[in-house]
Tab-separated table of C-alpha atoms in Angstrom:
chain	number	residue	atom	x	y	z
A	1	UNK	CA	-11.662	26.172	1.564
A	2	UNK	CA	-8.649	24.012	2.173
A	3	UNK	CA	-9.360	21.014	4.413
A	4	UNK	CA	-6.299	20.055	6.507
A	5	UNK	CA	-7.417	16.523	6.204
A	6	UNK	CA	-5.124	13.472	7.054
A	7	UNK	CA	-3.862	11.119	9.758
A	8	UNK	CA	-5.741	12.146	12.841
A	9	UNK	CA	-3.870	14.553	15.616
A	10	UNK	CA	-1.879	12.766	18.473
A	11	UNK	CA	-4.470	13.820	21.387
A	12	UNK	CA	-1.850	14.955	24.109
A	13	UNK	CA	-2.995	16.493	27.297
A	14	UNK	CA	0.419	19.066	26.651
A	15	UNK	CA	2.482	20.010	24.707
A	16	UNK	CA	5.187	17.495	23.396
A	17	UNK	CA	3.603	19.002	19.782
A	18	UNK	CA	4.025	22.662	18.586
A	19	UNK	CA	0.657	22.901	19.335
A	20	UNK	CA	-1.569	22.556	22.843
A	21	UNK	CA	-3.900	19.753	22.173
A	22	UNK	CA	-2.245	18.597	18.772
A	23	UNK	CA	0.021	19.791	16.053
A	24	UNK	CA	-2.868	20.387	13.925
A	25	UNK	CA	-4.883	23.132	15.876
A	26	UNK	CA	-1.337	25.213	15.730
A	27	UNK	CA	-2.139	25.136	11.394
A	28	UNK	CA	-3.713	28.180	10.583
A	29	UNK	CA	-5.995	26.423	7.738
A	30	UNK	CA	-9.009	24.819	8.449
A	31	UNK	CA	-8.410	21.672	9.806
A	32	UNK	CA	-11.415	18.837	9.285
A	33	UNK	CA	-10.620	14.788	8.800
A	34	UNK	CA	-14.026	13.404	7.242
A	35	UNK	CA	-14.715	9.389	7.544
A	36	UNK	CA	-17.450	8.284	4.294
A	37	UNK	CA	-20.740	10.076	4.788
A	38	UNK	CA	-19.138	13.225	6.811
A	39	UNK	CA	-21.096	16.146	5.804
A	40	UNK	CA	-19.407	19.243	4.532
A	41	UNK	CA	-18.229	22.170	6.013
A	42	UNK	CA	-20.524	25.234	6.399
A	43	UNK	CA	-19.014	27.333	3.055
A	44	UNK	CA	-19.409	30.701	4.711
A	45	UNK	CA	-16.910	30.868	7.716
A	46	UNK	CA	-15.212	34.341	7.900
A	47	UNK	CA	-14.234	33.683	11.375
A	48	UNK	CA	-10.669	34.472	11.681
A	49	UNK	CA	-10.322	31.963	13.860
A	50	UNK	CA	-12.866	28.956	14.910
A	51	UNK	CA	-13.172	25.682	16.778
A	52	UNK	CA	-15.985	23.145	17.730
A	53	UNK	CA	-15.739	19.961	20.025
A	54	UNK	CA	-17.204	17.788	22.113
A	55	UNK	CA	-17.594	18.834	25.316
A	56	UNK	CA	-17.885	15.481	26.910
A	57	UNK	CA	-14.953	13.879	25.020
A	58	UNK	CA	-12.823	17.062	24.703
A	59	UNK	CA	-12.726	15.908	20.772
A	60	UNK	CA	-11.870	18.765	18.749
A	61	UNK	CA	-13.887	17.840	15.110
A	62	UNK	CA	-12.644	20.803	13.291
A	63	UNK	CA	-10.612	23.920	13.637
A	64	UNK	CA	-9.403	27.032	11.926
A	65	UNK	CA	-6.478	29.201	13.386
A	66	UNK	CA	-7.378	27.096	16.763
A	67	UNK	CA	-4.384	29.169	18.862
A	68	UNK	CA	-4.066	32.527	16.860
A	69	UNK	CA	-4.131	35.024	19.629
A	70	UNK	CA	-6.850	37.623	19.209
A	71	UNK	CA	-8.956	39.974	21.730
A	72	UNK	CA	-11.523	38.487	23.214
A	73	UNK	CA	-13.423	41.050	24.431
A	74	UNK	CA	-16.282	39.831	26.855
A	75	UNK	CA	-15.551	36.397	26.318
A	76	UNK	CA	-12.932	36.818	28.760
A	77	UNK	CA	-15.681	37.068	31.220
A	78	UNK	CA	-15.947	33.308	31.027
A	79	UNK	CA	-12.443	32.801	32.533
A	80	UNK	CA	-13.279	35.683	35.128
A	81	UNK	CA	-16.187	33.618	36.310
A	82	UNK	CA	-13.845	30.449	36.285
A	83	UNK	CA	-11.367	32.240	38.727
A	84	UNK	CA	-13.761	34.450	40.904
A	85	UNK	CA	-17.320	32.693	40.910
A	86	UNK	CA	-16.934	29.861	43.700
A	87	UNK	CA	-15.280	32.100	46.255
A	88	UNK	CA	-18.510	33.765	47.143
A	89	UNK	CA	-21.968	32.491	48.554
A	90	UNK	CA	-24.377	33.523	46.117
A	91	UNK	CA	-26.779	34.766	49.225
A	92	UNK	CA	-24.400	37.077	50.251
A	93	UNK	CA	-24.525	40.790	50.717
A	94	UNK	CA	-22.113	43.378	49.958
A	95	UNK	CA	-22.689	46.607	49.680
A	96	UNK	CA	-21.097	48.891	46.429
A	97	UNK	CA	-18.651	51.669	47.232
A	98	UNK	CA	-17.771	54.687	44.481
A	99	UNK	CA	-14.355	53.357	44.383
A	100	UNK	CA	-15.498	49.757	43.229
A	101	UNK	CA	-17.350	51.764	40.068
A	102	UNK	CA	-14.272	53.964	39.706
A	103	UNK	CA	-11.971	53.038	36.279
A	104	UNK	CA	-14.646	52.013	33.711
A	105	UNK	CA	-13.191	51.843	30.404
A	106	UNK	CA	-15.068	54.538	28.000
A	107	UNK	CA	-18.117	52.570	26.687
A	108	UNK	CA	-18.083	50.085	28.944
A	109	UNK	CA	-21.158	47.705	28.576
A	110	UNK	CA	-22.659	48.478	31.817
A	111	UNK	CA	-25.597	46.717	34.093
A	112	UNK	CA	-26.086	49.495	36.201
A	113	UNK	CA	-24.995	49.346	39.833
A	114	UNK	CA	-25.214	51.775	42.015
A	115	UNK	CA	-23.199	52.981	44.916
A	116	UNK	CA	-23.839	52.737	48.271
A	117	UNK	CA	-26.511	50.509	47.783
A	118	UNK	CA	-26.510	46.416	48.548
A	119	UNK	CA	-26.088	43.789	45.761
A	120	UNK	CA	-26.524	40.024	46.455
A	121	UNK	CA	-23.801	38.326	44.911
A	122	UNK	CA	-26.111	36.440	42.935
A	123	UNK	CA	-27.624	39.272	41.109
A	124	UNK	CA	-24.036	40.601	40.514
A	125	UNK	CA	-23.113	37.915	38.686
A	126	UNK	CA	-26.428	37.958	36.293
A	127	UNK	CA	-25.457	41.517	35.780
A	128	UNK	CA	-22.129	39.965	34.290
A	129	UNK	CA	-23.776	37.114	32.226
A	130	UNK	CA	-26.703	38.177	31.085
A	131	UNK	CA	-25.632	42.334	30.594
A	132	UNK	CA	-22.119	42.248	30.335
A	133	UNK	CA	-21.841	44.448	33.037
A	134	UNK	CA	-18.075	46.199	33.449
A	135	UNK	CA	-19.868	47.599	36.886
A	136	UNK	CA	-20.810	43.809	38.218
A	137	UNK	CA	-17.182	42.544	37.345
A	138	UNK	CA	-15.546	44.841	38.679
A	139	UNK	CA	-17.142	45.570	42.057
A	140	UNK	CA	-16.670	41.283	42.021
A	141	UNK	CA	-12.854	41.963	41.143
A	142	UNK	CA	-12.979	44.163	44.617
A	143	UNK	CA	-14.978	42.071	46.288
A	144	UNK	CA	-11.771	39.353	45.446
A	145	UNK	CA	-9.203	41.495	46.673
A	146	UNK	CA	-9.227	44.571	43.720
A	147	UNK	CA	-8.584	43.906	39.931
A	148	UNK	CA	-4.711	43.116	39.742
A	149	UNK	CA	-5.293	41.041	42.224
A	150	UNK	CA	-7.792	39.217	40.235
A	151	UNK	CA	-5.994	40.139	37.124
A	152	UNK	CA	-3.218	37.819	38.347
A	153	UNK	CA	-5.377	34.888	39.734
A	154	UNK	CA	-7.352	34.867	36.383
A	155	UNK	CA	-4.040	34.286	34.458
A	156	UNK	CA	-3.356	31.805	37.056
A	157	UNK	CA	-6.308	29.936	36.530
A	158	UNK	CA	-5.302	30.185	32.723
A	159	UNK	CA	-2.208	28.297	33.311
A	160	UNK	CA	-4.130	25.579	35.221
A	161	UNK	CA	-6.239	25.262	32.302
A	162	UNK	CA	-3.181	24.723	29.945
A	163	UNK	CA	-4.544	27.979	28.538
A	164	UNK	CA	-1.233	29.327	27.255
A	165	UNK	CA	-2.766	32.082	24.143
A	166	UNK	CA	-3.949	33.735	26.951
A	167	UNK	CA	-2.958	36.952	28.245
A	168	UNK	CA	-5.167	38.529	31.138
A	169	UNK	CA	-5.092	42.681	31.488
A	170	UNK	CA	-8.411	43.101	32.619
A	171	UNK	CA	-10.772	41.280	34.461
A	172	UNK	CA	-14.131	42.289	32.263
A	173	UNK	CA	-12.100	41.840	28.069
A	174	UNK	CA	-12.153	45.549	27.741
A	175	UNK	CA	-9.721	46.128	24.934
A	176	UNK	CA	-6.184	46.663	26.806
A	177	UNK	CA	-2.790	46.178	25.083
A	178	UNK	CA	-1.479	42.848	25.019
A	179	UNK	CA	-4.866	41.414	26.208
A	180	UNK	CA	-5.546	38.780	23.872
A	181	UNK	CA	-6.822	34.963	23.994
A	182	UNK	CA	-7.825	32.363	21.342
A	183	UNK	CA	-10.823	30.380	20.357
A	184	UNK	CA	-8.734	27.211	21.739
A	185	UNK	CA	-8.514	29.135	25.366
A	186	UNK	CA	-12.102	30.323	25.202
A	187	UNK	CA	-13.471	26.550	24.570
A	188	UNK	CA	-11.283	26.003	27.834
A	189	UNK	CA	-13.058	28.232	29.774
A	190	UNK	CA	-16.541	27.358	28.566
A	191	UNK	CA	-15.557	23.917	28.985
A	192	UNK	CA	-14.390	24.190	32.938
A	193	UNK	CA	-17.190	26.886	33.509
A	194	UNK	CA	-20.457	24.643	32.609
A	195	UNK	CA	-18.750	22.202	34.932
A	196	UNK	CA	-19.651	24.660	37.882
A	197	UNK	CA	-24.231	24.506	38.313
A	198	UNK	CA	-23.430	28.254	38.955
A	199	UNK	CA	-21.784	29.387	36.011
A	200	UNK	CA	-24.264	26.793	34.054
A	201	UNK	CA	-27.456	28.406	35.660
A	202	UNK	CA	-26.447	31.761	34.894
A	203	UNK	CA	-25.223	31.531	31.422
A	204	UNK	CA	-28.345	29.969	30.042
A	205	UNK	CA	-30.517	32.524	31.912
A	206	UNK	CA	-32.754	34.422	29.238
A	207	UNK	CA	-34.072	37.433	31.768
A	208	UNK	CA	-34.225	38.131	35.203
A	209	UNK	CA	-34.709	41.290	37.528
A	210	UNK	CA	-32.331	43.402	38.352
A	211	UNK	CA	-31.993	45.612	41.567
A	212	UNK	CA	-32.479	49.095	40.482
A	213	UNK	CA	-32.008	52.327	42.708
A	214	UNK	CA	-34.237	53.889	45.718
A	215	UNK	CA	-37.738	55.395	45.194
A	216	UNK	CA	-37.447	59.176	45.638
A	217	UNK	CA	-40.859	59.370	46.781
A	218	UNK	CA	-41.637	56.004	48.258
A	219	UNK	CA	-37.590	55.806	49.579
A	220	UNK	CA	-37.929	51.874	48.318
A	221	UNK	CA	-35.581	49.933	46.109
A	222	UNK	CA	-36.446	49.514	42.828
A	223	UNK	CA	-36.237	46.581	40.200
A	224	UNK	CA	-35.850	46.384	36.551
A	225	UNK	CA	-35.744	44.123	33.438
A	226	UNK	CA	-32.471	42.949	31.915
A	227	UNK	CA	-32.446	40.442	29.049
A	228	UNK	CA	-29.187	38.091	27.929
A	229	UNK	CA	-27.274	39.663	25.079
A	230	UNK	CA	-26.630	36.146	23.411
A	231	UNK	CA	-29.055	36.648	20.283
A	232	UNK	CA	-28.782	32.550	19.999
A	233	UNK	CA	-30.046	31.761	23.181
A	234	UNK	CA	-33.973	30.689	22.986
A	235	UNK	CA	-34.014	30.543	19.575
A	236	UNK	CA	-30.931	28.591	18.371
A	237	UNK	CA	-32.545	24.790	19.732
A	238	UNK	CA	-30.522	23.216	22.853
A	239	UNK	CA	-28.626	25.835	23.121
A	240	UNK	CA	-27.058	26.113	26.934
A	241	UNK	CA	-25.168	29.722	26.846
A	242	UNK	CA	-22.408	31.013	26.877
A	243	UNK	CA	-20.920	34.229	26.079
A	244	UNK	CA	-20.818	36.789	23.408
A	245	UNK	CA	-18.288	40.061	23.144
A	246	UNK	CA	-17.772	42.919	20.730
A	247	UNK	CA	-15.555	45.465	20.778
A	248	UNK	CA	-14.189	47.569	18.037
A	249	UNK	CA	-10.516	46.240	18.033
A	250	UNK	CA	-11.729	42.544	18.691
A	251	UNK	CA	-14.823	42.335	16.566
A	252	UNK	CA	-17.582	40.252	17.589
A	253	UNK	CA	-16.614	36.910	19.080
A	254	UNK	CA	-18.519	34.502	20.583
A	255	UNK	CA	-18.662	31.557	22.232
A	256	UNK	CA	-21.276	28.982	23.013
A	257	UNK	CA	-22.824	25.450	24.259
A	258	UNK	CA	-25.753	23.138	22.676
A	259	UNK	CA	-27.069	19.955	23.520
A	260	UNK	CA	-28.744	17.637	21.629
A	261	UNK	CA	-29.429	13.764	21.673
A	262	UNK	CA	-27.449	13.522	24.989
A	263	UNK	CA	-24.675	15.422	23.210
A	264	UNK	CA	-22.924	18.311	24.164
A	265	UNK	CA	-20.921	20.346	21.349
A	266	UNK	CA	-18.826	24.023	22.225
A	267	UNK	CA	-18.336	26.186	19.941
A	268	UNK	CA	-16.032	29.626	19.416
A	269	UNK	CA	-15.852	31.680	16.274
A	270	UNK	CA	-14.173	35.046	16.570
A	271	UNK	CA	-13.630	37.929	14.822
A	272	UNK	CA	-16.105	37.349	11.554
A	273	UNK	CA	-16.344	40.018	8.703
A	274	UNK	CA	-19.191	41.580	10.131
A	275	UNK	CA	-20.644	41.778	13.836
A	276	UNK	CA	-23.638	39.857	12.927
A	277	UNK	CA	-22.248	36.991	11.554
A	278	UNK	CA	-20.569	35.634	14.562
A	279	UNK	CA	-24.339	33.979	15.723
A	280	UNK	CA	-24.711	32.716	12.004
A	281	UNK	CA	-21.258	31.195	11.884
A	282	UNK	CA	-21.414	29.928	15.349
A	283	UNK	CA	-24.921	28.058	14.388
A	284	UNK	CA	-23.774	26.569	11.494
A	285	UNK	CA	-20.696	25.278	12.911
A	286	UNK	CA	-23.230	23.517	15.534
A	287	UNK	CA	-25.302	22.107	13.066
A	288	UNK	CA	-22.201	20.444	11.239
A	289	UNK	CA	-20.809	19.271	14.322
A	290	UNK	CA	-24.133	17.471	15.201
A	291	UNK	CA	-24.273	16.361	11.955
A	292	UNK	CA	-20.919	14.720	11.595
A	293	UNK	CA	-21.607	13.055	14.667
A	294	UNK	CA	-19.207	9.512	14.123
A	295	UNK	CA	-18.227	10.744	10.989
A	296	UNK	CA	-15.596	12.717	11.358
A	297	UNK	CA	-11.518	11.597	12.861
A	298	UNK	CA	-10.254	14.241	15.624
A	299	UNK	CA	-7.875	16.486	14.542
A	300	UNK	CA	-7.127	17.752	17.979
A	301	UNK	CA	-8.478	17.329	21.868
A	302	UNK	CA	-9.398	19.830	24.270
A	303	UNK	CA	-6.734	19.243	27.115
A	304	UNK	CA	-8.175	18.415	30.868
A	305	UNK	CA	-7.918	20.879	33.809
A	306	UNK	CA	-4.806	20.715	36.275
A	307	UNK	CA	-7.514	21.647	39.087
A	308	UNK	CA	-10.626	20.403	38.346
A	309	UNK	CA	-11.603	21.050	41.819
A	310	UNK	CA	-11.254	24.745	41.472
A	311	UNK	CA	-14.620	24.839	39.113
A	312	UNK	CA	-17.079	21.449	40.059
A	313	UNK	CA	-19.935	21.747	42.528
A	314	UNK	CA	-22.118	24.812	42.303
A	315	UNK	CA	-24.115	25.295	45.817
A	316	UNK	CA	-21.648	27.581	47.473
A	317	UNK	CA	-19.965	29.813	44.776
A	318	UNK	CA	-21.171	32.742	43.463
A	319	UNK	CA	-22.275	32.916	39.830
A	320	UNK	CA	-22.905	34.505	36.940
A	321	UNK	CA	-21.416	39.418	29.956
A	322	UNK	CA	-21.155	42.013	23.927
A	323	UNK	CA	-19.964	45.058	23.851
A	324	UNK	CA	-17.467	48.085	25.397
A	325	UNK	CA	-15.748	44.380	26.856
């Protein structure tokens, strides 16, 4: 594995570099800068691309292919909930139209909302971080004024996170030409999402209930079971959320949050040799990064938000994503 290792990245906010948040996450080798006593690098990283930092400092401690642009299938969800999640009271009611469900892409990882039937906002969005539900983000996406709509104020919000890999064609990551983001961009989301109690509650939710549809023969609504498709969540320890995707043109990719010590690392691998490995990869990245705690130089920083304001606080906005998006 080559190790990119050298003077430390100037940590710009922009771009004076080639690269957003240092010339050294725009290298497309793996990019580490160990002090005496760093630990080494996992030795079994297919990712084609990969990143972990510090949430708190924005630190990026080591990178590969930081801003190659790639699919991100449902990861994208993460920047859909950045855009869309405050603008709605997570009490509210809205009832689901046929034309809301209408457009699905084929296989679309689904929740299972029904029309003509009430949804609390709330239970919309688990249906989008916990099931990955196409259905919940889109009837959101109507709820926000229809999907180009949202479409548009997603790669708004992009630009205001000096996401720049990023290119938004639909609101849920379903595999759409010229769709593509990068595991620098997906930290950015995760990064401005856990910011929001919301988007933080809803991401680290293991299971919750579901509304189902009515009773035939008692005419009453029914409930069911769903379960969070992030197979590191509960078992990997500390771990916050935060989303996992898989589609067949992006591959599995992955992105999530851990605490430990008082210590928050983020984490994004995308796009491993095989589905599976994205959780392994993603682990092992965490344990290094915990590991090299002090011992490592950054070679890059995550860049701040241009409007902070559009993703803090958590009591009024609505909240709340692997494969077919």
């Amino acid at each position: 594995m080559a190790l990119g290792v050298g003077a430390p990245a100037a940590l710009a906010q922009d771009t004076g570099s080639s690269a957003v948040g240092g010339e050294r996450l725009g290298r497309s080798d793996v990019q580490v800068a160990p002090l005496a006593g760093a630990p080494a690098l996992p030795g079994e990283l297919t990712g084609r691309s990969w990143l972990v930092a510090d949430a708190g400092t924005g630190e990026v401690l080591a990178a590969r292919n930081a801003h190659l642009p790639l699919p991100p299938a449902s990861t994208l969800k993460m920047l859909f909930a950045d855009t869309v999640l405050p603008k709605f009271d997570r009490s509210l009611e809205h009832q689901v139209t046929a034309d809301e469900l209408a457009d699905l892409g084929v296989g679309s990882s689904l929740v299972g909302v029904k029309e003509n039937l009430p949804y609390r906002v709330e239970d919309l969005w688990r249906g989008v971080f916990l099931s990955s539900g196409n259905d919940a983000v889109h009837v959101l996406a109507h709820m926000n004024g229809g999907v180009p709509q949202t479409v548009s104020e997603m790669q708004a919000r992009a630009r205001s996170l000096q996401a720049k890999d990023t290119k938004v064609a639909s609101p849920d990551g379903y595999d759409m030409d010229g769709q593509v983001s990068s595991a620098y961009d997906l930290t950015l989301f995760a990064r401005a999402g856990l910011r929001n109690a919301d988007f933080r509650s809803y991401c680290s939710t293991r299971t919750a209930r579901f509304p189902g549809g009515l009773d035939k023969n008692t005419g009453q609504r029914t409930v069911f079971d769903i379960a969070n498709t992030d197979r590191l969540l509960g078992k990997y320890p500390g771990l916050i959320g935060v989303k996992n995707g898989y589609t067949t043109n992006a591959g599995a990719t992955f992105t999530g949050a851990a605490e430990r010590g008082g210590r928050t690392l983020l984490v994004t691998v995308m796009h491993p040799r095989a589905q599976g490995r994205v959780y392994d990869e993603a682990a092992s990245l965490l344990d290094w990064g915990f590991a090299a705690a002090g011992k490592v130089q950054p070679v890059g920083q995550l860049v701040e938000d241009l409007a902070p304001q559009a993703t803090t606080g958590g009591t009024g906005g609505a909240a709340g994503t692997p494969s077919g998006g």
